[in-house]
Short mmCIF file of C-alpha atoms in Angstrom, two decimals:
data_model
loop_
_atom_site.label_atom_id
_atom_site.label_comp_id
_atom_site.label_asym_id
_atom_site.label_seq_id
_atom_site.Cartn_x
_atom_site.Cartn_y
_atom_site.Cartn_z
CA LEU A 1 0.00 0.00 0.00
CA LYS A 2 2.87 2.35 0.80
CA LEU A 3 4.35 1.64 -2.63
CA LEU A 4 1.02 2.35 -4.36
CA TYR A 5 0.47 5.51 -2.32
CA SER A 6 3.95 6.87 -3.09
CA SER A 7 3.45 6.36 -6.85
CA SER A 8 0.84 9.15 -6.97
CA LYS A 9 -0.83 10.25 -3.74
CA GLY A 10 -3.55 12.32 -5.41
CA MET A 11 -4.62 9.63 -7.88
CA PHE A 12 -4.49 6.90 -5.23
CA LEU A 13 -6.84 8.84 -2.91
CA SER A 14 -9.08 9.79 -5.86
CA ILE A 15 -9.51 6.12 -6.82
CA ILE A 16 -10.43 5.18 -3.23
CA PHE A 17 -12.91 8.08 -2.94
CA ILE A 18 -14.65 7.33 -6.26
CA ASN A 19 -15.10 3.68 -5.28
CA MET A 20 -16.58 4.74 -1.95
CA LEU A 21 -19.20 6.75 -3.85
CA LEU A 22 -19.89 3.83 -6.21
CA GLY A 23 -20.36 1.55 -3.20
CA ILE A 24 -22.82 3.96 -1.54
CA LEU A 25 -24.94 4.09 -4.71
CA VAL A 26 -25.78 0.36 -4.47
CA PRO A 27 -27.97 0.52 -1.31
CA ILE A 28 -29.43 3.85 -2.51
CA ASN A 29 -30.60 2.16 -5.74
CA LEU A 30 -32.01 -0.71 -3.70
CA THR A 31 -34.02 1.68 -1.50
CA ILE A 32 -35.33 3.60 -4.53
CA TRP A 33 -36.38 0.34 -6.20
CA ARG A 34 -38.28 -0.79 -3.09
CA ASN A 35 -40.13 2.53 -2.93
CA PHE A 36 -40.92 2.32 -6.65
CA ILE A 37 -42.55 -1.10 -6.23
CA ASP A 38 -44.57 0.13 -3.22
CA VAL A 39 -45.81 3.33 -4.90
CA SER A 40 -46.54 1.43 -8.11
CA THR A 41 -48.77 -0.89 -6.08
CA ASP A 42 -50.53 2.16 -4.58
CA MET A 43 -50.98 3.59 -8.07
CA PHE A 44 -53.74 1.04 -8.79
CA THR A 45 -55.76 2.29 -5.78
CA HIS A 46 -54.78 6.00 -5.69
CA SER A 47 -53.94 6.69 -9.31
CA ASN A 48 -52.91 10.36 -9.12
CA VAL A 49 -50.64 10.16 -6.06
CA GLY A 50 -49.22 6.75 -7.01
CA PHE A 51 -48.42 7.82 -10.57
CA LYS A 52 -46.56 10.97 -9.46
CA ASN A 53 -44.56 9.09 -6.85
CA SER A 54 -43.68 6.39 -9.42
CA LEU A 55 -42.32 9.04 -11.76
CA LEU A 56 -40.29 10.58 -8.92
CA CYS A 57 -38.77 7.18 -8.07
CA LEU A 58 -37.93 6.52 -11.72
CA GLY A 59 -36.36 9.98 -11.97
CA ALA A 60 -34.24 9.35 -8.88
CA PHE A 61 -33.24 5.94 -10.28
CA VAL A 62 -32.14 7.52 -13.59
CA VAL A 63 -30.11 10.18 -11.73
CA CYS A 64 -28.30 7.43 -9.78
CA ILE A 65 -27.51 5.54 -13.01
CA VAL A 66 -26.16 8.72 -14.67
CA ILE A 67 -23.96 9.48 -11.64
CA ASN A 68 -22.78 5.84 -11.53
CA ASN A 69 -21.82 5.87 -15.24
CA LEU A 70 -20.03 9.21 -14.88
CA LEU A 71 -18.04 8.00 -11.86
CA GLU A 72 -17.04 4.79 -13.67
CA GLN A 73 -15.76 6.77 -16.67
CA ILE A 74 -13.72 9.07 -14.42
CA LEU A 75 -12.41 6.04 -12.49
CA ASP A 76 -11.35 4.30 -15.71
CA TYR A 77 -9.42 7.41 -16.83
CA VAL A 78 -7.67 7.90 -13.47
CA GLN A 79 -6.75 4.20 -13.15
CA ASN A 80 -5.18 4.07 -16.62
CA ILE A 81 -2.96 7.08 -15.89
CA TYR A 82 -2.18 5.79 -12.41
CA CYS A 83 -0.97 2.43 -13.79
CA SER A 84 1.77 4.25 -15.69
CA TYR A 85 2.91 5.97 -12.49
CA VAL A 86 3.06 2.62 -10.66
CA ASP A 87 5.07 1.02 -13.49
CA TYR A 88 7.48 3.97 -13.46
CA THR A 89 7.96 3.86 -9.66
CA ILE A 90 8.52 0.09 -9.50
CA SER A 91 10.93 0.10 -12.47
CA LYS A 92 12.92 2.99 -10.99
CA LYS A 93 13.26 1.35 -7.57
CA LEU A 94 14.28 -2.03 -9.00
CA LEU A 95 16.79 -0.61 -11.49
CA ILE A 96 18.48 1.55 -8.84
CA LYS A 97 18.69 -1.43 -6.48
CA ILE A 98 20.10 -3.75 -9.17
CA GLU A 99 22.79 -1.17 -9.98
CA SER A 100 23.98 -1.35 -6.37
CA LEU A 101 24.43 -5.15 -6.43
CA SER A 102 27.88 -6.64 -6.78
CA LEU A 103 28.93 -9.26 -9.31
CA SER A 104 28.94 -11.91 -6.59
CA ASP A 105 25.31 -11.05 -5.76
CA MET A 106 24.32 -11.73 -9.37
CA ASP A 107 26.15 -15.07 -9.22
CA ASN A 108 23.90 -16.08 -6.33
CA VAL A 109 21.10 -18.19 -7.85
CA GLU A 110 18.65 -17.32 -5.07
CA ILE A 111 19.16 -13.56 -5.49
CA TYR A 112 18.90 -13.86 -9.27
CA ASN A 113 15.62 -15.76 -8.97
CA TYR A 114 14.21 -13.07 -6.68
CA ILE A 115 15.22 -10.38 -9.18
CA GLN A 116 13.60 -12.29 -12.05
CA LYS A 117 10.38 -12.77 -10.08
CA ALA A 118 10.36 -9.12 -9.02
CA MET A 119 10.83 -7.97 -12.63
CA ASN A 120 8.17 -10.34 -13.98
CA GLU A 121 5.51 -10.05 -11.27
CA SER A 122 5.78 -6.72 -9.42
CA PHE A 123 3.95 -4.38 -11.80
CA GLN A 124 1.06 -6.74 -12.59
CA ARG A 125 0.65 -7.74 -8.94
CA SER A 126 0.75 -4.10 -7.77
CA ILE A 127 -2.00 -3.14 -10.22
CA SER A 128 -3.98 -6.20 -9.19
CA ILE A 129 -3.63 -5.19 -5.52
CA LEU A 130 -4.91 -1.72 -6.41
CA GLN A 131 -7.89 -3.14 -8.30
CA THR A 132 -8.78 -5.55 -5.51
CA LEU A 133 -8.30 -2.82 -2.90
CA VAL A 134 -10.76 -0.47 -4.61
CA GLN A 135 -13.19 -3.36 -5.08
CA ILE A 136 -12.93 -4.10 -1.36
CA VAL A 137 -13.73 -0.45 -0.56
CA LYS A 138 -16.68 -0.50 -2.96
CA SER A 139 -17.95 -3.86 -1.65
CA ILE A 140 -17.63 -2.82 2.01
CA PHE A 141 -19.68 0.34 1.49
CA SER A 142 -22.28 -1.64 -0.48
CA LEU A 143 -22.25 -4.30 2.24
CA LEU A 144 -22.79 -1.77 5.05
CA GLY A 145 -25.65 -0.17 3.13
CA ILE A 146 -27.37 -3.51 2.48
CA ILE A 147 -26.90 -4.60 6.12
CA TYR A 148 -28.47 -1.32 7.24
CA THR A 149 -31.41 -2.00 4.88
CA LEU A 150 -31.92 -5.52 6.29
CA LEU A 151 -31.14 -4.67 9.93
CA SER A 152 -34.71 -3.68 10.78
CA PHE A 153 -36.00 -6.80 9.02
CA SER A 154 -33.94 -9.63 10.59
CA LYS A 155 -30.53 -9.83 12.25
CA THR A 156 -30.67 -13.65 12.06
CA VAL A 157 -30.83 -13.56 8.25
CA ILE A 158 -27.78 -11.25 8.12
CA THR A 159 -25.82 -13.55 10.47
CA LEU A 160 -26.66 -16.66 8.41
CA CYS A 161 -25.53 -14.93 5.19
CA ILE A 162 -22.20 -13.96 6.74
CA LEU A 163 -21.49 -17.37 8.34
CA SER A 164 -22.31 -19.29 5.14
CA THR A 165 -19.50 -17.57 3.20
CA ILE A 166 -16.68 -18.32 5.69
CA PRO A 167 -15.85 -21.94 4.58
CA LEU A 168 -15.31 -20.85 0.97
CA PHE A 169 -13.03 -18.02 2.14
CA PHE A 170 -10.73 -20.40 4.04
CA LEU A 171 -10.69 -22.87 1.14
CA ASN A 172 -9.66 -20.07 -1.27
CA ASN A 173 -6.79 -19.05 1.01
CA LYS A 174 -5.64 -22.67 1.22
CA ILE A 175 -5.67 -22.92 -2.59
CA LEU A 176 -3.77 -19.63 -3.03
CA ASN A 177 -1.03 -20.70 -0.60
CA LYS A 178 -0.66 -24.03 -2.39
CA TRP A 179 -0.29 -22.43 -5.83
CA TYR A 180 2.24 -19.93 -4.50
CA ASP A 181 4.36 -22.78 -3.11
CA ILE A 182 4.11 -24.53 -6.49
CA PHE A 183 5.12 -21.30 -8.29
CA ASN A 184 8.27 -20.99 -6.16
CA SER A 185 9.18 -24.68 -6.39
CA ARG A 186 9.08 -24.78 -10.20
CA PHE A 187 10.29 -21.25 -11.01
CA GLU A 188 13.83 -22.25 -11.99
CA LYS A 189 12.65 -25.13 -14.19
CA ILE A 190 10.11 -22.91 -15.96
CA ARG A 191 12.78 -20.24 -16.49
CA PHE A 192 15.09 -22.94 -17.87
CA ALA A 193 12.36 -24.15 -20.25
CA ARG A 194 11.79 -20.60 -21.51
CA TYR A 195 15.51 -20.17 -22.06
CA LEU A 196 15.67 -23.42 -24.05
CA LYS A 197 12.72 -22.23 -26.15
CA SER A 198 14.60 -19.01 -26.94
CA LEU A 199 17.65 -21.06 -28.00
CA TYR A 200 15.39 -23.28 -30.09
CA ILE A 201 14.10 -20.44 -32.29
CA ARG A 202 17.11 -18.10 -32.49
CA TYR A 203 18.41 -17.90 -36.06
CA ASP A 204 22.10 -18.16 -35.19
CA ASN A 205 21.41 -21.34 -33.17
CA PHE A 206 18.97 -22.87 -35.62
CA LYS A 207 21.63 -23.76 -38.19
CA GLU A 208 23.81 -25.61 -35.69
CA LEU A 209 20.81 -27.38 -34.16
CA LYS A 210 19.75 -28.44 -37.65
CA ILE A 211 23.22 -29.66 -38.69
CA TYR A 212 23.85 -31.65 -35.48
CA LYS A 213 20.19 -32.71 -35.15
CA ALA A 214 20.05 -31.39 -31.60
CA HIS A 215 16.44 -30.21 -31.84
CA LEU A 216 15.18 -33.48 -30.42
CA THR A 217 17.24 -33.16 -27.23
CA LEU A 218 16.01 -29.62 -26.54
CA ARG A 219 12.42 -30.52 -27.44
CA GLU A 220 12.39 -33.51 -25.10
CA LYS A 221 13.82 -31.45 -22.24
CA ILE A 222 11.27 -28.63 -22.71
CA LEU A 223 8.29 -30.95 -23.05
CA ASP A 224 9.44 -33.05 -20.10
CA ILE A 225 9.35 -29.98 -17.81
CA LEU A 226 5.95 -28.84 -19.12
CA GLY A 227 4.52 -32.37 -19.03
CA ASN A 228 5.49 -32.91 -15.40
CA ASN A 229 3.83 -29.60 -14.49
CA ILE A 230 0.60 -30.60 -16.26
CA ALA A 231 0.44 -33.98 -14.52
CA TYR A 232 0.91 -32.42 -11.09
CA ASP A 233 -1.55 -29.56 -11.82
CA LYS A 234 -4.28 -32.02 -12.82
CA LYS A 235 -3.91 -33.86 -9.53
CA ILE A 236 -4.04 -30.68 -7.41
CA ARG A 237 -6.87 -29.03 -9.39
CA LYS A 238 -9.02 -32.17 -9.17
CA LYS A 239 -8.70 -32.20 -5.39
CA PHE A 240 -9.63 -28.53 -5.03
CA MET A 241 -12.45 -28.85 -7.58
CA ILE A 242 -14.16 -31.54 -5.47
CA GLN A 243 -13.87 -29.38 -2.35
CA ASN A 244 -15.23 -26.35 -4.22
CA VAL A 245 -18.22 -28.28 -5.57
CA ILE A 246 -19.16 -29.57 -2.10
CA ILE A 247 -18.97 -26.11 -0.51
CA ASN A 248 -20.82 -24.37 -3.36
CA GLU A 249 -23.66 -26.93 -3.37
CA CYS A 250 -24.05 -26.59 0.40
CA ASP A 251 -24.07 -22.81 -0.02
CA THR A 252 -26.87 -23.07 -2.63
CA ILE A 253 -29.02 -25.10 -0.21
CA ILE A 254 -28.34 -22.60 2.59
CA ILE A 255 -29.32 -19.59 0.45
CA PHE A 256 -32.68 -21.17 -0.44
CA PHE A 257 -33.24 -21.91 3.25
CA ILE A 258 -32.49 -18.25 4.09
CA LYS A 259 -34.92 -17.05 1.39
CA ALA A 260 -37.61 -19.32 2.84
CA ILE A 261 -37.05 -17.62 6.20
CA VAL A 262 -37.38 -14.22 4.49
CA VAL A 263 -40.75 -15.20 2.96
CA TRP A 264 -42.01 -16.48 6.31
CA LEU A 265 -40.87 -13.36 8.20
CA SER A 266 -42.41 -11.08 5.55
CA TYR A 267 -45.72 -12.93 5.97
CA GLU A 268 -45.52 -12.72 9.78
CA LYS A 269 -44.76 -8.99 9.69
CA LYS A 270 -47.48 -8.31 7.07
CA GLN A 271 -44.99 -6.53 4.80
CA SER A 272 -45.76 -5.19 1.31
CA ILE A 273 -44.88 -6.94 -1.95
CA GLY A 274 -42.24 -4.26 -2.57
CA SER A 275 -40.58 -4.99 0.77
CA LEU A 276 -40.64 -8.75 0.12
CA ILE A 277 -39.05 -8.40 -3.33
CA THR A 278 -36.51 -5.89 -2.04
CA ASN A 279 -35.56 -8.15 0.88
CA MET A 280 -35.12 -11.11 -1.50
CA GLN A 281 -32.89 -8.98 -3.75
CA ALA A 282 -31.05 -7.65 -0.71
CA ILE A 283 -30.25 -11.22 0.39
CA ASP A 284 -28.70 -12.00 -3.01
CA MET A 285 -26.81 -8.69 -2.98
CA LEU A 286 -25.64 -9.26 0.61
CA LYS A 287 -24.33 -12.73 -0.22
CA ASN A 288 -22.59 -11.45 -3.35
CA SER A 289 -21.11 -8.46 -1.50
CA ILE A 290 -19.73 -10.70 1.26
CA LYS A 291 -18.37 -13.19 -1.28
CA ASN A 292 -16.81 -10.40 -3.35
CA THR A 293 -15.27 -8.75 -0.30
CA LEU A 294 -13.76 -12.00 1.00
CA SER A 295 -12.68 -12.99 -2.50
CA MET A 296 -10.94 -9.63 -2.97
CA ILE A 297 -9.24 -10.00 0.43
CA SER A 298 -7.97 -13.45 -0.67
CA LYS A 299 -6.83 -11.99 -4.00
CA THR A 300 -4.99 -9.17 -2.22
CA TYR A 301 -3.31 -11.76 0.01
CA GLU A 302 -2.29 -13.77 -3.06
CA ASN A 303 -0.83 -10.73 -4.83
CA SER A 304 1.01 -9.75 -1.66
CA LEU A 305 2.67 -13.18 -1.62
CA TYR A 306 3.97 -12.62 -5.15
CA MET A 307 5.18 -9.12 -4.19
CA GLU A 308 7.47 -10.74 -1.61
CA SER A 309 10.22 -10.95 -4.24
CA PHE A 310 10.13 -7.20 -4.86
CA PHE A 311 10.46 -6.33 -1.18
CA TYR A 312 13.15 -8.99 -0.69
CA VAL A 313 15.26 -7.35 -3.41
CA MET A 314 14.60 -3.84 -2.07
CA GLU A 315 15.55 -4.84 1.49
CA TYR A 316 18.55 -6.95 0.46
CA ASN A 317 21.65 -5.75 2.30
CA VAL A 318 24.40 -4.91 -0.19
CA GLU A 319 27.90 -5.10 1.23
CA GLU A 320 30.06 -2.14 0.35
CA GLU A 321 32.75 -3.19 -2.09
CA LYS A 322 36.33 -2.65 -1.03
CA ARG A 323 38.08 -0.19 -3.31
CA ILE A 324 41.73 -0.95 -4.04
CA LYS A 325 43.98 1.90 -5.13
CA PHE A 326 45.73 1.05 -8.35
CA ASN A 327 49.48 1.69 -8.50
CA LYS A 328 50.03 3.56 -11.73
CA GLU A 329 53.83 3.28 -11.41
CA PHE A 330 53.91 -0.48 -11.93
CA LYS A 331 56.65 -2.12 -14.00
CA LYS A 332 54.90 -5.36 -14.86
CA ILE A 333 51.86 -7.55 -14.00
CA GLU A 334 52.63 -11.14 -13.09
CA PHE A 335 50.35 -14.08 -12.23
CA ARG A 336 51.79 -16.92 -10.14
CA ASN A 337 49.83 -20.15 -9.62
CA VAL A 338 46.45 -18.40 -9.71
CA TRP A 339 43.34 -20.44 -8.91
CA PHE A 340 39.88 -18.81 -9.08
CA LYS A 341 36.23 -19.82 -8.90
CA TYR A 342 33.18 -17.59 -8.83
CA PRO A 343 31.10 -17.27 -5.65
CA TYR A 344 28.35 -19.92 -5.30
CA SER A 345 30.15 -22.13 -7.84
CA ASN A 346 32.08 -25.35 -7.21
CA LYS A 347 33.95 -25.27 -10.54
CA TYR A 348 37.25 -23.44 -11.01
CA ALA A 349 37.28 -20.95 -13.87
CA VAL A 350 41.11 -20.62 -13.62
CA ARG A 351 43.44 -23.43 -12.52
CA ASN A 352 47.10 -22.94 -11.57
CA PHE A 353 47.55 -20.03 -13.98
CA SER A 354 50.94 -18.34 -14.27
CA TYR A 355 51.82 -15.55 -16.67
#
């Protein structure tokens, strides 16, 4: 969040504020729609009053739609410009940090992997965090408005709606953690496969591969990596699919049970048709708002996991390189029995070199 805020404070706050307004419009539209149904029902008994009130409700509904469309257009414009600022900020920070690294740091496979992941994932994940954040803000304001609408009707119904979404939330987090572990475990192999693909199609390599018939070796290696990933993914996805189906089917049964309670309570309280229809719609909207909010929280958590590489690189402690003064008055340079290997490597690049 600090990174997003520092990219452009004004645009960041503007995006949050616009989504707050969009969230508030949802319960307002719901209230207007309920009143429209009620006054439309009255129109058949008191034609003059009912007709005028119906027109007023429709007018208010149109005004809300116009404001909603205008806010969405402004939001789209601000977000597109803001994305460029985020890309600029992330690129600048990473490039400056990479410049400060020593040659031995770049020889470290772990550090290099973190840099690659930061370069590949940081911008997309930052934008995704922004999008999920604003959706959370919008969903929370919609959620609060819908809860306020249903509060006078039944607190039990609200509680059941909230509790029924919790199992799916925990399952989603479990899935996201699993896929992140898989991403880290196979990152080097995937990077290796991509590198082999680039060798496979480069023109200067193609001739030699063709002459020595080495295409088959590269192809087998690439497809072996991808094939192993597919086999493992099928196994994991099947397991999570079964769990998802069970939870979703249970959730469908629960929502029909909640709607049955709504019908019964509406009958007991002698409520109007407009109130009954609005309460039924509010239940669907409440469930969707809770699901969306929890889903966005899970998505933000997932993106934050992938941003770990960026912050690891930024916080990596770079040792200050020792500067050796060069003697410009030298007579000759001589090497005597020099052995050398690069850091994090077991192979000697130079063996017993004298010159």
